[in-house]
């Protein structure tokens, strides 16, 4: 039943936040790129990855064992998203999940094959999402703080 209204709203909110961060950076004495600007650019890149994931998620129609594993992972990840999360723990979990997938029997039907291929692609996109966050965290020594309007 999801209509996707949240994506344009998220993009609009990120754009406003980035503009506010840029204004904040312009008002600083030293003109280095502001931490807030970097943070919101990172979130924009993550939103792009989410937009790539949606067609994959909506294409999943059959039930394969790996589907629930990925769903549980996404559920846990959604509860842990916050500015201070480095994503390293989730990157390790994805690597473990990929190893579990390799140990499972191969698909026996075309539908199972297509679903597992979509899930594999989705796992790659999740990894990209987490790498973006991890790279941001490695480049930062302190967490972004809330901007004041």
mmCIF file of N, CA and C in Angstrom:
data_model
loop_
_atom_site.group_PDB
_atom_site.id
_atom_site.type_symbol
_atom_site.label_atom_id
_atom_site.label_comp_id
_atom_site.label_asym_id
_atom_site.label_seq_id
_atom_site.Cartn_x
_atom_site.Cartn_y
_atom_site.Cartn_z
ATOM 1 N N UNK A 1 0.801 -1.204 0.000
ATOM 2 C CA UNK A 1 0.000 0.000 0.000
ATOM 3 C C UNK A 1 0.845 1.271 0.000
ATOM 4 N N UNK A 2 2.131 1.131 0.010
ATOM 5 C CA UNK A 2 3.014 2.289 0.079
ATOM 6 C C UNK A 2 2.992 3.042 -1.248
ATOM 7 N N UNK A 3 2.811 4.370 -1.179
ATOM 8 C CA UNK A 3 2.711 5.159 -2.410
ATOM 9 C C UNK A 3 3.990 5.919 -2.747
ATOM 10 N N UNK A 4 5.004 5.869 -1.904
ATOM 11 C CA UNK A 4 6.288 6.480 -2.216
ATOM 12 C C UNK A 4 6.389 7.968 -1.940
ATOM 13 N N UNK A 5 5.409 8.552 -1.296
ATOM 14 C CA UNK A 5 5.422 10.002 -1.038
ATOM 15 C C UNK A 5 6.607 10.427 -0.173
ATOM 16 N N UNK A 6 7.109 9.510 0.622
ATOM 17 C CA UNK A 6 8.203 9.858 1.533
ATOM 18 C C UNK A 6 9.506 10.189 0.811
ATOM 19 N N UNK A 7 9.734 9.591 -0.357
ATOM 20 C CA UNK A 7 10.992 9.843 -1.061
ATOM 21 C C UNK A 7 11.131 11.290 -1.523
ATOM 22 N N UNK A 8 10.152 11.852 -2.225
ATOM 23 C CA UNK A 8 10.293 13.268 -2.588
ATOM 24 C C UNK A 8 10.354 14.177 -1.358
ATOM 25 N N UNK A 9 9.613 13.821 -0.331
ATOM 26 C CA UNK A 9 9.646 14.606 0.906
ATOM 27 C C UNK A 9 11.036 14.540 1.547
ATOM 28 N N UNK A 10 11.630 13.350 1.571
ATOM 29 C CA UNK A 10 12.980 13.196 2.119
ATOM 30 C C UNK A 10 13.988 13.995 1.294
ATOM 31 N N UNK A 11 13.862 13.943 -0.030
ATOM 32 C CA UNK A 11 14.774 14.699 -0.900
ATOM 33 C C UNK A 11 14.624 16.195 -0.663
ATOM 34 N N UNK A 12 13.394 16.656 -0.523
ATOM 35 C CA UNK A 12 13.133 18.067 -0.265
ATOM 36 C C UNK A 12 13.700 18.489 1.096
ATOM 37 N N UNK A 13 13.508 17.667 2.093
ATOM 38 C CA UNK A 13 14.023 17.960 3.433
ATOM 39 C C UNK A 13 15.543 17.990 3.431
ATOM 40 N N UNK A 14 16.156 17.045 2.729
ATOM 41 C CA UNK A 14 17.618 17.037 2.628
ATOM 42 C C UNK A 14 18.133 18.276 1.910
ATOM 43 N N UNK A 15 17.440 18.684 0.866
ATOM 44 C CA UNK A 15 17.841 19.884 0.132
ATOM 45 C C UNK A 15 17.788 21.118 1.033
ATOM 46 N N UNK A 16 16.717 21.241 1.799
ATOM 47 C CA UNK A 16 16.594 22.368 2.733
ATOM 48 C C UNK A 16 17.693 22.321 3.789
ATOM 49 N N UNK A 17 17.946 21.141 4.309
ATOM 50 C CA UNK A 17 18.981 20.990 5.344
ATOM 51 C C UNK A 17 20.357 21.336 4.783
ATOM 52 N N UNK A 18 20.623 20.887 3.552
ATOM 53 C CA UNK A 18 21.922 21.179 2.941
ATOM 54 C C UNK A 18 22.085 22.674 2.698
ATOM 55 N N UNK A 19 21.023 23.338 2.280
ATOM 56 C CA UNK A 19 21.089 24.783 2.082
ATOM 57 C C UNK A 19 21.341 25.509 3.400
ATOM 58 N N UNK A 20 20.689 25.059 4.455
ATOM 59 C CA UNK A 20 20.910 25.639 5.767
ATOM 60 C C UNK A 20 22.364 25.410 6.211
ATOM 61 N N UNK A 21 22.866 24.210 5.963
ATOM 62 C CA UNK A 21 24.257 23.900 6.306
ATOM 63 C C UNK A 21 25.229 24.755 5.490
ATOM 64 N N UNK A 22 24.914 24.977 4.219
ATOM 65 C CA UNK A 22 25.780 25.810 3.378
ATOM 66 C C UNK A 22 25.774 27.257 3.881
ATOM 67 N N UNK A 23 24.617 27.730 4.280
ATOM 68 C CA UNK A 23 24.533 29.083 4.842
ATOM 69 C C UNK A 23 25.375 29.162 6.119
ATOM 70 N N UNK A 24 25.285 28.127 6.940
ATOM 71 C CA UNK A 24 26.083 28.059 8.164
ATOM 72 C C UNK A 24 27.576 28.102 7.819
ATOM 73 N N UNK A 25 27.976 27.309 6.813
ATOM 74 C CA UNK A 25 29.390 27.271 6.411
ATOM 75 C C UNK A 25 29.839 28.626 5.862
ATOM 76 N N UNK A 26 28.983 29.289 5.104
ATOM 77 C CA UNK A 26 29.325 30.607 4.548
ATOM 78 C C UNK A 26 29.532 31.647 5.637
ATOM 79 N N UNK A 27 28.903 31.455 6.777
ATOM 80 C CA UNK A 27 29.022 32.410 7.875
ATOM 81 C C UNK A 27 30.212 32.140 8.787
ATOM 82 N N UNK A 28 30.988 31.134 8.470
ATOM 83 C CA UNK A 28 32.163 30.807 9.280
ATOM 84 C C UNK A 28 33.368 31.599 8.796
ATOM 85 N N UNK A 29 34.261 31.905 9.724
ATOM 86 C CA UNK A 29 35.457 32.666 9.397
ATOM 87 C C UNK A 29 36.374 31.887 8.456
ATOM 88 N N UNK A 30 36.572 30.615 8.756
ATOM 89 C CA UNK A 30 37.401 29.758 7.911
ATOM 90 C C UNK A 30 36.488 29.059 6.919
ATOM 91 N N UNK A 31 36.859 29.058 5.658
ATOM 92 C CA UNK A 31 35.973 28.588 4.582
ATOM 93 C C UNK A 31 36.142 27.105 4.239
ATOM 94 N N UNK A 32 36.598 26.307 5.167
ATOM 95 C CA UNK A 32 36.673 24.867 4.909
ATOM 96 C C UNK A 32 35.259 24.316 4.769
ATOM 97 N N UNK A 33 35.132 23.221 4.004
ATOM 98 C CA UNK A 33 33.804 22.634 3.857
ATOM 99 C C UNK A 33 33.274 22.246 5.228
ATOM 100 N N UNK A 34 32.098 22.659 5.496
ATOM 101 C CA UNK A 34 31.494 22.446 6.798
ATOM 102 C C UNK A 34 31.108 20.993 6.993
ATOM 103 N N UNK A 35 31.237 20.530 8.204
ATOM 104 C CA UNK A 35 30.875 19.166 8.576
ATOM 105 C C UNK A 35 29.407 18.870 8.288
ATOM 106 N N UNK A 36 28.562 19.841 8.494
ATOM 107 C CA UNK A 36 27.132 19.653 8.239
ATOM 108 C C UNK A 36 26.859 19.455 6.753
ATOM 109 N N UNK A 37 27.545 20.209 5.918
ATOM 110 C CA UNK A 37 27.377 20.067 4.472
ATOM 111 C C UNK A 37 27.786 18.658 4.056
ATOM 112 N N UNK A 38 28.913 18.201 4.559
ATOM 113 C CA UNK A 38 29.374 16.841 4.258
ATOM 114 C C UNK A 38 28.349 15.799 4.724
ATOM 115 N N UNK A 39 27.798 16.020 5.905
ATOM 116 C CA UNK A 39 26.828 15.080 6.457
ATOM 117 C C UNK A 39 25.593 14.976 5.551
ATOM 118 N N UNK A 40 25.057 16.111 5.139
ATOM 119 C CA UNK A 40 23.852 16.067 4.319
ATOM 120 C C UNK A 40 24.142 15.575 2.903
ATOM 121 N N UNK A 41 25.344 15.800 2.403
ATOM 122 C CA UNK A 41 25.713 15.205 1.103
ATOM 123 C C UNK A 41 25.763 13.684 1.221
ATOM 124 N N UNK A 42 26.296 13.197 2.332
ATOM 125 C CA UNK A 42 26.334 11.757 2.572
ATOM 126 C C UNK A 42 24.917 11.199 2.596
ATOM 127 N N UNK A 43 24.013 11.889 3.277
ATOM 128 C CA UNK A 43 22.622 11.425 3.342
ATOM 129 C C UNK A 43 21.954 11.475 1.971
ATOM 130 N N UNK A 44 22.306 12.449 1.143
ATOM 131 C CA UNK A 44 21.764 12.494 -0.230
ATOM 132 C C UNK A 44 22.216 11.272 -1.021
ATOM 133 N N UNK A 45 23.479 10.919 -0.881
ATOM 134 C CA UNK A 45 23.992 9.735 -1.583
ATOM 135 C C UNK A 45 23.267 8.480 -1.089
ATOM 136 N N UNK A 46 23.002 8.413 0.210
ATOM 137 C CA UNK A 46 22.280 7.256 0.737
ATOM 138 C C UNK A 46 20.846 7.214 0.205
ATOM 139 N N UNK A 47 20.224 8.369 0.083
ATOM 140 C CA UNK A 47 18.867 8.411 -0.459
ATOM 141 C C UNK A 47 18.847 7.904 -1.902
ATOM 142 N N UNK A 48 19.867 8.241 -2.677
ATOM 143 C CA UNK A 48 19.963 7.728 -4.054
ATOM 144 C C UNK A 48 20.027 6.200 -4.058
ATOM 145 N N UNK A 49 20.784 5.642 -3.125
ATOM 146 C CA UNK A 49 20.873 4.181 -3.038
ATOM 147 C C UNK A 49 19.513 3.589 -2.688
ATOM 148 N N UNK A 50 18.813 4.228 -1.760
ATOM 149 C CA UNK A 50 17.472 3.757 -1.386
ATOM 150 C C UNK A 50 16.558 3.781 -2.608
ATOM 151 N N UNK A 51 16.667 4.820 -3.417
ATOM 152 C CA UNK A 51 15.853 4.906 -4.632
ATOM 153 C C UNK A 51 16.180 3.767 -5.591
ATOM 154 N N UNK A 52 17.431 3.304 -5.617
ATOM 155 C CA UNK A 52 17.811 2.158 -6.454
ATOM 156 C C UNK A 52 17.271 0.849 -5.881
ATOM 157 N N UNK A 53 17.116 0.810 -4.561
ATOM 158 C CA UNK A 53 16.638 -0.414 -3.908
ATOM 159 C C UNK A 53 15.151 -0.664 -4.134
ATOM 160 N N UNK A 54 14.378 0.390 -4.240
ATOM 161 C CA UNK A 54 12.920 0.236 -4.292
ATOM 162 C C UNK A 54 12.425 -0.669 -5.412
ATOM 163 N N UNK A 55 12.913 -0.518 -6.648
ATOM 164 C CA UNK A 55 12.436 -1.446 -7.692
ATOM 165 C C UNK A 55 12.793 -2.900 -7.380
ATOM 166 N N UNK A 56 13.923 -3.104 -6.718
ATOM 167 C CA UNK A 56 14.308 -4.465 -6.352
ATOM 168 C C UNK A 56 13.341 -5.039 -5.320
ATOM 169 N N UNK A 57 13.017 -4.230 -4.329
ATOM 170 C CA UNK A 57 12.111 -4.685 -3.276
ATOM 171 C C UNK A 57 10.734 -4.986 -3.854
ATOM 172 N N UNK A 58 10.250 -4.122 -4.713
ATOM 173 C CA UNK A 58 8.907 -4.332 -5.268
ATOM 174 C C UNK A 58 8.859 -5.493 -6.251
ATOM 175 N N UNK A 59 10.019 -5.922 -6.756
ATOM 176 C CA UNK A 59 10.032 -7.054 -7.688
ATOM 177 C C UNK A 59 9.993 -8.401 -6.968
ATOM 178 N N UNK A 60 10.163 -8.410 -5.661
ATOM 179 C CA UNK A 60 10.183 -9.659 -4.906
ATOM 180 C C UNK A 60 8.758 -10.161 -4.684
ATOM 181 N N UNK A 61 8.457 -11.292 -5.313
ATOM 182 C CA UNK A 61 7.099 -11.823 -5.206
ATOM 183 C C UNK A 61 7.078 -13.257 -4.687
ATOM 184 N N UNK A 62 8.140 -13.980 -4.859
ATOM 185 C CA UNK A 62 8.182 -15.373 -4.429
ATOM 186 C C UNK A 62 8.835 -15.449 -3.058
ATOM 187 N N UNK A 63 8.617 -16.533 -2.398
ATOM 188 C CA UNK A 63 9.198 -16.683 -1.073
ATOM 189 C C UNK A 63 10.382 -17.640 -1.139
ATOM 190 N N UNK A 64 11.545 -17.082 -0.899
ATOM 191 C CA UNK A 64 12.749 -17.895 -0.748
ATOM 192 C C UNK A 64 13.288 -17.606 0.643
ATOM 193 N N UNK A 65 14.020 -18.536 1.183
ATOM 194 C CA UNK A 65 14.522 -18.428 2.546
ATOM 195 C C UNK A 65 15.341 -17.150 2.761
ATOM 196 N N UNK A 66 16.115 -16.781 1.765
ATOM 197 C CA UNK A 66 16.980 -15.613 1.885
ATOM 198 C C UNK A 66 16.183 -14.315 2.034
ATOM 199 N N UNK A 67 14.972 -14.301 1.532
ATOM 200 C CA UNK A 67 14.134 -13.102 1.596
ATOM 201 C C UNK A 67 13.906 -12.673 3.045
ATOM 202 N N UNK A 68 13.598 -13.615 3.912
ATOM 203 C CA UNK A 68 13.364 -13.288 5.316
ATOM 204 C C UNK A 68 14.654 -12.859 6.011
ATOM 205 N N UNK A 69 15.768 -13.426 5.615
ATOM 206 C CA UNK A 69 17.048 -13.024 6.197
ATOM 207 C C UNK A 69 17.334 -11.555 5.875
ATOM 208 N N UNK A 70 17.097 -11.179 4.626
ATOM 209 C CA UNK A 70 17.321 -9.793 4.213
ATOM 210 C C UNK A 70 16.314 -8.870 4.895
ATOM 211 N N UNK A 71 15.058 -9.311 4.989
ATOM 212 C CA UNK A 71 14.031 -8.498 5.650
ATOM 213 C C UNK A 71 14.385 -8.254 7.116
ATOM 214 N N UNK A 72 14.835 -9.286 7.803
ATOM 215 C CA UNK A 72 15.238 -9.129 9.208
ATOM 216 C C UNK A 72 16.419 -8.171 9.332
ATOM 217 N N UNK A 73 17.365 -8.274 8.410
ATOM 218 C CA UNK A 73 18.523 -7.377 8.422
ATOM 219 C C UNK A 73 18.076 -5.924 8.247
ATOM 220 N N UNK A 74 17.207 -5.683 7.273
ATOM 221 C CA UNK A 74 16.730 -4.316 7.012
ATOM 222 C C UNK A 74 15.961 -3.792 8.221
ATOM 223 N N UNK A 75 15.170 -4.634 8.848
ATOM 224 C CA UNK A 75 14.426 -4.228 10.036
ATOM 225 C C UNK A 75 15.380 -3.814 11.157
ATOM 226 N N UNK A 76 16.398 -4.606 11.389
ATOM 227 C CA UNK A 76 17.382 -4.273 12.427
ATOM 228 C C UNK A 76 18.149 -3.001 12.064
ATOM 229 N N UNK A 77 18.519 -2.875 10.803
ATOM 230 C CA UNK A 77 19.240 -1.687 10.353
ATOM 231 C C UNK A 77 18.393 -0.435 10.534
ATOM 232 N N UNK A 78 17.119 -0.527 10.217
ATOM 233 C CA UNK A 78 16.247 0.647 10.326
ATOM 234 C C UNK A 78 16.154 1.150 11.766
ATOM 235 N N UNK A 79 16.277 0.254 12.724
ATOM 236 C CA UNK A 79 16.239 0.654 14.137
ATOM 237 C C UNK A 79 17.553 1.264 14.604
ATOM 238 N N UNK A 80 18.621 1.086 13.835
ATOM 239 C CA UNK A 80 19.945 1.521 14.277
ATOM 240 C C UNK A 80 20.477 2.733 13.514
ATOM 241 N N UNK A 81 19.679 3.295 12.626
ATOM 242 C CA UNK A 81 20.162 4.435 11.838
ATOM 243 C C UNK A 81 20.139 5.688 12.697
ATOM 244 N N UNK A 82 21.320 6.268 12.859
ATOM 245 C CA UNK A 82 21.462 7.540 13.570
ATOM 246 C C UNK A 82 22.824 8.121 13.207
ATOM 247 N N UNK A 83 23.048 9.395 13.444
ATOM 248 C CA UNK A 83 24.285 10.047 13.009
ATOM 249 C C UNK A 83 25.572 9.398 13.519
ATOM 250 N N UNK A 84 25.561 8.811 14.700
ATOM 251 C CA UNK A 84 26.789 8.262 15.257
ATOM 252 C C UNK A 84 27.096 6.836 14.854
ATOM 253 N N UNK A 85 26.184 6.163 14.183
ATOM 254 C CA UNK A 85 26.381 4.774 13.792
ATOM 255 C C UNK A 85 27.425 4.701 12.682
ATOM 256 N N UNK A 86 28.487 3.941 12.899
ATOM 257 C CA UNK A 86 29.553 3.843 11.899
ATOM 258 C C UNK A 86 29.242 2.853 10.789
ATOM 259 N N UNK A 87 28.285 1.990 10.974
ATOM 260 C CA UNK A 87 27.838 0.998 9.982
ATOM 261 C C UNK A 87 28.748 -0.220 9.896
ATOM 262 N N UNK A 88 29.854 -0.231 10.599
ATOM 263 C CA UNK A 88 30.797 -1.347 10.495
ATOM 264 C C UNK A 88 30.181 -2.674 10.925
ATOM 265 N N UNK A 89 29.405 -2.660 11.993
ATOM 266 C CA UNK A 89 28.771 -3.885 12.480
ATOM 267 C C UNK A 89 27.841 -4.458 11.409
ATOM 268 N N UNK A 90 27.116 -3.578 10.724
ATOM 269 C CA UNK A 90 26.180 -4.044 9.701
ATOM 270 C C UNK A 90 26.905 -4.507 8.443
ATOM 271 N N UNK A 91 28.018 -3.902 8.126
ATOM 272 C CA UNK A 91 28.816 -4.383 6.994
ATOM 273 C C UNK A 91 29.323 -5.799 7.275
ATOM 274 N N UNK A 92 29.743 -6.062 8.499
ATOM 275 C CA UNK A 92 30.176 -7.419 8.866
ATOM 276 C C UNK A 92 29.006 -8.399 8.768
ATOM 277 N N UNK A 93 27.831 -7.978 9.236
ATOM 278 C CA UNK A 93 26.649 -8.845 9.163
ATOM 279 C C UNK A 93 26.290 -9.164 7.715
ATOM 280 N N UNK A 94 26.413 -8.174 6.833
ATOM 281 C CA UNK A 94 26.132 -8.428 5.413
ATOM 282 C C UNK A 94 27.107 -9.450 4.838
ATOM 283 N N UNK A 95 28.374 -9.330 5.195
ATOM 284 C CA UNK A 95 29.382 -10.290 4.717
ATOM 285 C C UNK A 95 29.050 -11.700 5.222
ATOM 286 N N UNK A 96 28.631 -11.793 6.479
ATOM 287 C CA UNK A 96 28.237 -13.098 7.039
ATOM 288 C C UNK A 96 27.014 -13.650 6.302
ATOM 289 N N UNK A 97 26.056 -12.785 6.024
ATOM 290 C CA UNK A 97 24.849 -13.216 5.325
ATOM 291 C C UNK A 97 25.195 -13.716 3.920
ATOM 292 N N UNK A 98 26.083 -13.026 3.253
ATOM 293 C CA UNK A 98 26.492 -13.451 1.914
ATOM 294 C C UNK A 98 27.126 -14.842 1.963
ATOM 295 N N UNK A 99 27.920 -15.101 3.000
ATOM 296 C CA UNK A 99 28.523 -16.427 3.161
ATOM 297 C C UNK A 99 27.451 -17.482 3.417
ATOM 298 N N UNK A 100 26.435 -17.126 4.202
ATOM 299 C CA UNK A 100 25.334 -18.055 4.432
ATOM 300 C C UNK A 100 24.611 -18.357 3.123
ATOM 301 N N UNK A 101 24.411 -17.337 2.302
ATOM 302 C CA UNK A 101 23.746 -17.538 1.003
ATOM 303 C C UNK A 101 24.532 -18.531 0.150
ATOM 304 N N UNK A 102 25.848 -18.403 0.158
ATOM 305 C CA UNK A 102 26.685 -19.291 -0.653
ATOM 306 C C UNK A 102 26.556 -20.741 -0.212
ATOM 307 N N UNK A 103 26.349 -20.952 1.070
ATOM 308 C CA UNK A 103 26.259 -22.311 1.605
ATOM 309 C C UNK A 103 24.890 -22.945 1.367
ATOM 310 N N UNK A 104 23.905 -22.165 0.959
ATOM 311 C CA UNK A 104 22.552 -22.684 0.765
ATOM 312 C C UNK A 104 22.430 -23.349 -0.605
ATOM 313 N N UNK A 105 21.479 -24.264 -0.731
ATOM 314 C CA UNK A 105 21.277 -24.931 -2.025
ATOM 315 C C UNK A 105 20.931 -23.912 -3.121
ATOM 316 N N UNK A 106 21.330 -24.234 -4.322
ATOM 317 C CA UNK A 106 21.026 -23.366 -5.460
ATOM 318 C C UNK A 106 19.534 -23.394 -5.759
ATOM 319 N N UNK A 107 19.020 -22.339 -6.408
ATOM 320 C CA UNK A 107 17.588 -22.341 -6.759
ATOM 321 C C UNK A 107 17.276 -23.448 -7.753
ATOM 322 N N UNK A 108 16.047 -23.937 -7.670
ATOM 323 C CA UNK A 108 15.651 -25.039 -8.563
ATOM 324 C C UNK A 108 14.694 -24.586 -9.655
ATOM 325 N N UNK A 109 14.139 -23.378 -9.536
ATOM 326 C CA UNK A 109 13.231 -22.873 -10.567
ATOM 327 C C UNK A 109 13.723 -21.504 -11.038
ATOM 328 N N UNK A 110 13.222 -21.108 -12.178
ATOM 329 C CA UNK A 110 13.573 -19.800 -12.714
ATOM 330 C C UNK A 110 13.127 -18.683 -11.764
ATOM 331 N N UNK A 111 11.924 -18.821 -11.197
ATOM 332 C CA UNK A 111 11.399 -17.805 -10.288
ATOM 333 C C UNK A 111 12.293 -17.653 -9.058
ATOM 334 N N UNK A 112 12.721 -18.790 -8.510
ATOM 335 C CA UNK A 112 13.628 -18.743 -7.359
ATOM 336 C C UNK A 112 14.956 -18.080 -7.753
ATOM 337 N N UNK A 113 15.437 -18.426 -8.931
ATOM 338 C CA UNK A 113 16.693 -17.835 -9.408
ATOM 339 C C UNK A 113 16.563 -16.316 -9.528
ATOM 340 N N UNK A 114 15.474 -15.859 -10.147
ATOM 341 C CA UNK A 114 15.280 -14.421 -10.335
ATOM 342 C C UNK A 114 15.134 -13.699 -8.996
ATOM 343 N N UNK A 115 14.408 -14.311 -8.077
ATOM 344 C CA UNK A 115 14.234 -13.690 -6.763
ATOM 345 C C UNK A 115 15.566 -13.624 -6.020
ATOM 346 N N UNK A 116 16.330 -14.687 -6.060
ATOM 347 C CA UNK A 116 17.626 -14.673 -5.372
ATOM 348 C C UNK A 116 18.582 -13.695 -6.033
ATOM 349 N N UNK A 117 18.501 -13.557 -7.343
ATOM 350 C CA UNK A 117 19.338 -12.566 -8.027
ATOM 351 C C UNK A 117 18.959 -11.153 -7.575
ATOM 352 N N UNK A 118 17.655 -10.874 -7.478
ATOM 353 C CA UNK A 118 17.201 -9.562 -7.003
ATOM 354 C C UNK A 118 17.639 -9.336 -5.562
ATOM 355 N N UNK A 119 17.550 -10.363 -4.738
ATOM 356 C CA UNK A 119 17.998 -10.244 -3.347
ATOM 357 C C UNK A 119 19.496 -9.991 -3.266
ATOM 358 N N UNK A 120 20.257 -10.670 -4.101
ATOM 359 C CA UNK A 120 21.708 -10.454 -4.125
ATOM 360 C C UNK A 120 22.006 -9.011 -4.515
ATOM 361 N N UNK A 121 21.308 -8.514 -5.509
ATOM 362 C CA UNK A 121 21.480 -7.116 -5.933
ATOM 363 C C UNK A 121 21.089 -6.175 -4.793
ATOM 364 N N UNK A 122 20.005 -6.472 -4.099
ATOM 365 C CA UNK A 122 19.562 -5.668 -2.968
ATOM 366 C C UNK A 122 20.623 -5.656 -1.863
ATOM 367 N N UNK A 123 21.228 -6.800 -1.601
ATOM 368 C CA UNK A 123 22.292 -6.872 -0.597
ATOM 369 C C UNK A 123 23.478 -5.995 -1.019
ATOM 370 N N UNK A 124 23.798 -5.998 -2.293
ATOM 371 C CA UNK A 124 24.878 -5.119 -2.799
ATOM 372 C C UNK A 124 24.532 -3.647 -2.577
ATOM 373 N N UNK A 125 23.288 -3.279 -2.833
ATOM 374 C CA UNK A 125 22.856 -1.892 -2.619
ATOM 375 C C UNK A 125 22.893 -1.531 -1.128
ATOM 376 N N UNK A 126 22.491 -2.458 -0.282
ATOM 377 C CA UNK A 126 22.584 -2.227 1.157
ATOM 378 C C UNK A 126 24.035 -2.015 1.573
ATOM 379 N N UNK A 127 24.904 -2.787 0.980
ATOM 380 C CA UNK A 127 26.338 -2.628 1.265
ATOM 381 C C UNK A 127 26.819 -1.244 0.828
ATOM 382 N N UNK A 128 26.403 -0.805 -0.353
ATOM 383 C CA UNK A 128 26.771 0.542 -0.828
ATOM 384 C C UNK A 128 26.279 1.609 0.139
ATOM 385 N N UNK A 129 25.045 1.462 0.603
ATOM 386 C CA UNK A 129 24.450 2.393 1.567
ATOM 387 C C UNK A 129 25.325 2.479 2.824
ATOM 388 N N UNK A 130 25.725 1.328 3.331
ATOM 389 C CA UNK A 130 26.518 1.285 4.551
ATOM 390 C C UNK A 130 27.949 1.779 4.335
ATOM 391 N N UNK A 131 28.512 1.512 3.180
ATOM 392 C CA UNK A 131 29.871 1.993 2.885
ATOM 393 C C UNK A 131 29.891 3.513 2.840
ATOM 394 N N UNK A 132 28.860 4.108 2.261
ATOM 395 C CA UNK A 132 28.766 5.578 2.231
ATOM 396 C C UNK A 132 28.825 6.115 3.653
ATOM 397 N N UNK A 133 28.077 5.516 4.551
ATOM 398 C CA UNK A 133 28.054 5.949 5.948
ATOM 399 C C UNK A 133 29.410 5.707 6.615
ATOM 400 N N UNK A 134 29.993 4.557 6.373
ATOM 401 C CA UNK A 134 31.275 4.214 6.976
ATOM 402 C C UNK A 134 32.377 5.167 6.517
ATOM 403 N N UNK A 135 32.388 5.490 5.221
ATOM 404 C CA UNK A 135 33.392 6.431 4.702
ATOM 405 C C UNK A 135 33.219 7.808 5.315
ATOM 406 N N UNK A 136 31.977 8.232 5.499
ATOM 407 C CA UNK A 136 31.722 9.521 6.135
ATOM 408 C C UNK A 136 32.261 9.513 7.559
ATOM 409 N N UNK A 137 31.974 8.446 8.277
ATOM 410 C CA UNK A 137 32.405 8.371 9.673
ATOM 411 C C UNK A 137 33.929 8.365 9.777
ATOM 412 N N UNK A 138 34.597 7.683 8.853
ATOM 413 C CA UNK A 138 36.060 7.655 8.871
ATOM 414 C C UNK A 138 36.657 9.038 8.632
ATOM 415 N N UNK A 139 35.943 9.871 7.870
ATOM 416 C CA UNK A 139 36.428 11.211 7.576
ATOM 417 C C UNK A 139 36.050 12.233 8.628
ATOM 418 N N UNK A 140 35.360 11.803 9.657
ATOM 419 C CA UNK A 140 34.872 12.705 10.700
ATOM 420 C C UNK A 140 35.433 12.319 12.050
ATOM 421 N N UNK A 141 35.763 13.292 12.829
ATOM 422 C CA UNK A 141 36.233 13.008 14.181
ATOM 423 C C UNK A 141 35.130 13.212 15.205
ATOM 424 N N UNK A 142 34.116 13.975 14.869
ATOM 425 C CA UNK A 142 33.014 14.198 15.803
ATOM 426 C C UNK A 142 31.698 14.084 15.058
ATOM 427 N N UNK A 143 30.649 13.795 15.775
ATOM 428 C CA UNK A 143 29.324 13.622 15.196
ATOM 429 C C UNK A 143 28.746 14.961 14.788
ATOM 430 N N UNK A 144 27.975 14.994 13.699
ATOM 431 C CA UNK A 144 27.252 16.236 13.378
ATOM 432 C C UNK A 144 26.258 16.551 14.492
ATOM 433 N N UNK A 145 26.137 17.817 14.805
ATOM 434 C CA UNK A 145 25.186 18.240 15.815
ATOM 435 C C UNK A 145 24.013 18.904 15.120
ATOM 436 N N UNK A 146 22.921 18.992 15.819
ATOM 437 C CA UNK A 146 21.717 19.577 15.248
ATOM 438 C C UNK A 146 21.960 21.048 14.931
ATOM 439 N N UNK A 147 21.558 21.464 13.721
ATOM 440 C CA UNK A 147 21.666 22.857 13.316
ATOM 441 C C UNK A 147 20.552 23.675 13.934
ATOM 442 N N UNK A 148 20.837 24.902 14.210
ATOM 443 C CA UNK A 148 19.819 25.816 14.716
ATOM 444 C C UNK A 148 19.373 26.694 13.560
ATOM 445 N N UNK A 149 18.072 26.861 13.412
ATOM 446 C CA UNK A 149 17.522 27.675 12.310
ATOM 447 C C UNK A 149 17.795 29.145 12.541
#
